[in-house]
Coordinates of C-alpha atoms in Angstrom, one line a residue:
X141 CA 0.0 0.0 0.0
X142 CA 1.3 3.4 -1.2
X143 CA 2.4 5.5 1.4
X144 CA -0.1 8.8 1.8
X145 CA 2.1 12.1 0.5
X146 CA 1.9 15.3 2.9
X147 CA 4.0 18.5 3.6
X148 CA 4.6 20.8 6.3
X149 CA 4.4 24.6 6.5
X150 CA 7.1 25.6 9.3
X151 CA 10.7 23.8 9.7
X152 CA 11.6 24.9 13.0
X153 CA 11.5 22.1 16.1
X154 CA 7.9 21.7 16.2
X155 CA 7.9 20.9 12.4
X156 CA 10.8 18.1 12.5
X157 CA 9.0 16.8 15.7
X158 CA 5.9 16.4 13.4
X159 CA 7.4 15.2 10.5
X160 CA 8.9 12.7 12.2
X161 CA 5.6 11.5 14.4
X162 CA 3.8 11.6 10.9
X163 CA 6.8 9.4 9.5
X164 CA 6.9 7.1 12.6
X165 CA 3.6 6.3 11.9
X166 CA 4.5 4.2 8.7
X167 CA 1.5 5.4 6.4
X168 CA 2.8 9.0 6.0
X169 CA 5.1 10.3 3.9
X170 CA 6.7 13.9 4.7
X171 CA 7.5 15.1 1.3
X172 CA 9.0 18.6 2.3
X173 CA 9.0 21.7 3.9
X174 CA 7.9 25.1 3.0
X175 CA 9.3 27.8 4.9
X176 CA 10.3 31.0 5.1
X177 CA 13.7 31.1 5.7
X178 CA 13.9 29.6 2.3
X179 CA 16.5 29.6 0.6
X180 CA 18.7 30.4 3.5
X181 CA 17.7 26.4 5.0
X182 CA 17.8 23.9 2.2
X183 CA 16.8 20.6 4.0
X184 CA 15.8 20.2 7.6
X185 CA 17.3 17.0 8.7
X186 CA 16.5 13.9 5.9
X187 CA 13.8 16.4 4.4
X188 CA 13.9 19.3 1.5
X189 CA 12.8 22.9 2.0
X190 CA 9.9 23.3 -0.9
X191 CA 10.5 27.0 -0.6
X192 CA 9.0 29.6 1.3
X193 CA 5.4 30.5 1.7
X194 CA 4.9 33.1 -1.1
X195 CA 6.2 29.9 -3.5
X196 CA 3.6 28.0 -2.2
X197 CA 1.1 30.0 -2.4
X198 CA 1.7 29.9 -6.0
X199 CA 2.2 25.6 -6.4
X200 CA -0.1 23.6 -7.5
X201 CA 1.1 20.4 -6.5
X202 CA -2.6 19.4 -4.6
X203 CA -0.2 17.8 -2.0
X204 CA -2.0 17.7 1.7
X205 CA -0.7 20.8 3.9
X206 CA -0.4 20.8 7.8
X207 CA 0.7 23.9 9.3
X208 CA 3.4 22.8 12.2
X209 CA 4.2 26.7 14.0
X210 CA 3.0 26.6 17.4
X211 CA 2.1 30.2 17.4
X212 CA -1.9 30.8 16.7
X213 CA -1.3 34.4 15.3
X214 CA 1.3 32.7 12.7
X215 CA -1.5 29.9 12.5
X216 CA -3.9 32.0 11.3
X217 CA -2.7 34.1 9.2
X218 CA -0.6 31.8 7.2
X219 CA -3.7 29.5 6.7
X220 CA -6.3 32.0 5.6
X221 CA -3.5 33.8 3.4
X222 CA -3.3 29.9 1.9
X223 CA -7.2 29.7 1.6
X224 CA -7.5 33.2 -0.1
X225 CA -4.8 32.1 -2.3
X226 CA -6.5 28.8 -3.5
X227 CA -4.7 26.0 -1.1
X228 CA -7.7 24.3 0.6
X229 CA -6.2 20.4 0.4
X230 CA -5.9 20.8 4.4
X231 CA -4.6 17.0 6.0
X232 CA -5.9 16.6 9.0
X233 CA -4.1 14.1 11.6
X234 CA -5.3 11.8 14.8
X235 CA -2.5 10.0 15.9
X236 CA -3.1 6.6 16.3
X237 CA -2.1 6.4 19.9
X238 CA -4.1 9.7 20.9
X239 CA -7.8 8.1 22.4
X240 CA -10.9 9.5 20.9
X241 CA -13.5 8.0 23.2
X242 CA -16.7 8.8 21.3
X243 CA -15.3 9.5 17.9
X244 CA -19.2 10.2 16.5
X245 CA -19.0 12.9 19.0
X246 CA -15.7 14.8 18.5
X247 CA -15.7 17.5 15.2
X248 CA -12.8 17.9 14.3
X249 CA -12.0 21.2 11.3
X250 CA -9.8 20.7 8.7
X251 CA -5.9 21.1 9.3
X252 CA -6.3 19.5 12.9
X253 CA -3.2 18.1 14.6
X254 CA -3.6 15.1 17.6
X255 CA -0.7 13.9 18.6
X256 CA 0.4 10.7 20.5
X257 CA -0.9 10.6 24.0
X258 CA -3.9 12.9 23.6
X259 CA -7.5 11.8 25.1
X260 CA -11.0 13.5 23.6
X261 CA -13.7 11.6 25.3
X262 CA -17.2 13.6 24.0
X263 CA -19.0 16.3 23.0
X264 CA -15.6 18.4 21.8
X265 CA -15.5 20.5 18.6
X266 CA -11.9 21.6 17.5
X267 CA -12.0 24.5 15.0
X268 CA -10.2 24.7 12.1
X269 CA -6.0 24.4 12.1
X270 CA -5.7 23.5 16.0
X271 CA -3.1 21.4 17.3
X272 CA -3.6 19.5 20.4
X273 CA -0.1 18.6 21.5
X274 CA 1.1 15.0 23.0
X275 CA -0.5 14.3 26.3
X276 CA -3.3 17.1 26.5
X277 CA -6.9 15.9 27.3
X278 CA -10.1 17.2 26.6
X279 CA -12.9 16.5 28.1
X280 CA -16.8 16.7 27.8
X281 CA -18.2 20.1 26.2
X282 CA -14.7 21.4 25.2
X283 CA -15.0 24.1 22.6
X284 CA -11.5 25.2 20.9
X285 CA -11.3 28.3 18.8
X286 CA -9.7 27.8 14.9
X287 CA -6.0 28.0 15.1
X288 CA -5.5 27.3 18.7
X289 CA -2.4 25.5 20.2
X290 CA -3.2 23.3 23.2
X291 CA 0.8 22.4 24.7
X292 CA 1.8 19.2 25.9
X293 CA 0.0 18.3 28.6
X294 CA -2.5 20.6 28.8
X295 CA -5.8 19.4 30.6
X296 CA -8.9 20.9 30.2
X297 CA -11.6 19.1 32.1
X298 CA -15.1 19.9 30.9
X299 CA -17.3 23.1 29.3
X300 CA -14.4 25.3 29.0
X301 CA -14.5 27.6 25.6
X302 CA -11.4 28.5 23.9
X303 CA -11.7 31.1 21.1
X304 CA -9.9 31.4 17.8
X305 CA -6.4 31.7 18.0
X306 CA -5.5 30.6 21.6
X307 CA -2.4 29.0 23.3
X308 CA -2.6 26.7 26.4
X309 CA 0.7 26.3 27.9
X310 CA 2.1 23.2 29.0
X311 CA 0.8 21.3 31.6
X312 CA -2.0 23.9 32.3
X313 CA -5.1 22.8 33.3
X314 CA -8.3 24.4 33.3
X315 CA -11.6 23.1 35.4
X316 CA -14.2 25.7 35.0
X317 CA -17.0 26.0 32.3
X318 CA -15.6 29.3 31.4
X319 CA -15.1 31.2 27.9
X320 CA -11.6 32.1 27.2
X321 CA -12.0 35.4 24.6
X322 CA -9.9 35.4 21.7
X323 CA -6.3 35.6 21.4
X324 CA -6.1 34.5 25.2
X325 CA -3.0 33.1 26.3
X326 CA -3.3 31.1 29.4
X327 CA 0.0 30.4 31.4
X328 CA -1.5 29.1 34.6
X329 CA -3.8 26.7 35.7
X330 CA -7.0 28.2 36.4
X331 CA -8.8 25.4 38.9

């Protein structure tokens, strides 16, 4: 069985850490890079850089596109300059060992990142472009904005409400029903 083709948008760490999950997962295929430090960076470890952003904004090559920055400003704006510009073959990816309880019950929006380790039980909608790092967990009634960056091990544990764009540091945890605007970034555990 052919392996399935994709390509990442960022080389820094969180885009080799990716790439190499995706890889590691033995029915993906990282094809390249695009980035825009291009052509300063050539390859990124065993991988080639594409070229930058503006290059593929212009491709055509229909090749699945995850975005791999971990900042949801960055996030955003790279992924609706992308859709403005025509790109729209979003991959989206659930790690084989992340647990989706109640799979009938969790939405997840195009351009979605699970990584190893994660737990959705039900009742969850992940916007469009949001990465839920190794180890988080999401539980009941969990709402998270489009382009919104849940670190590793970030817990949240029922009814909380992230909007578009925001970060969850690592390892924070959040237990109240509670509606997090916009653009929040939330360092601390709010219990």
């Amino acid at each position: 069985m052919p392996l399935t083709e994709v390509q990442l948008i960022g080389a820094g760490g969180l885009g080799r850490e990716l790439a190499s999950v995706l890889e590691q997962t033995k029915e993906l295929r990282v094809s390249g890079f695009w980035d825009d430090a291009y052509p300063a960076i050539q390859t990124v470890g065993r991988w080639k850089v594409l070229g930058n952003t503006t290059d593929l904004q212009h491709s055509n090559s229909g090749v699945p596109l995850l975005i791999a920055l971990g900042n949801p400003e960055i996030r955003r704006k790279l992924y609706l300059q992308l859709e403005s510009a025509g790109q729209r073959n979003w991959f989206s990816f659930v790690h084989p060992q992340a647990l989706i309880v109640d799979p009938a019950r969790v939405n997840l929006g195009p351009g979605t990142i699970i990584l190893p380790f994660a737990f959705l039980s039900t009742d969850i909608v992940l916007g469009e472009n949001v990465l839920v790092h190794t180890g988080s967990s999401l539980h009941h009634d969990t709402r998270v904005g489009s382009h919104s960056v849940l670190m590793p091990g970030s817990r949240i544990t029922g009814g909380a409400e992230l909007g578009p764009c925001c970060y969850l540091a690592s390892n924070v945890a959040l237990t109240k029903a509670t509606r997090y605007p916009d653009g929040s970034r939330i360092l601390q555990s709010e219990v």
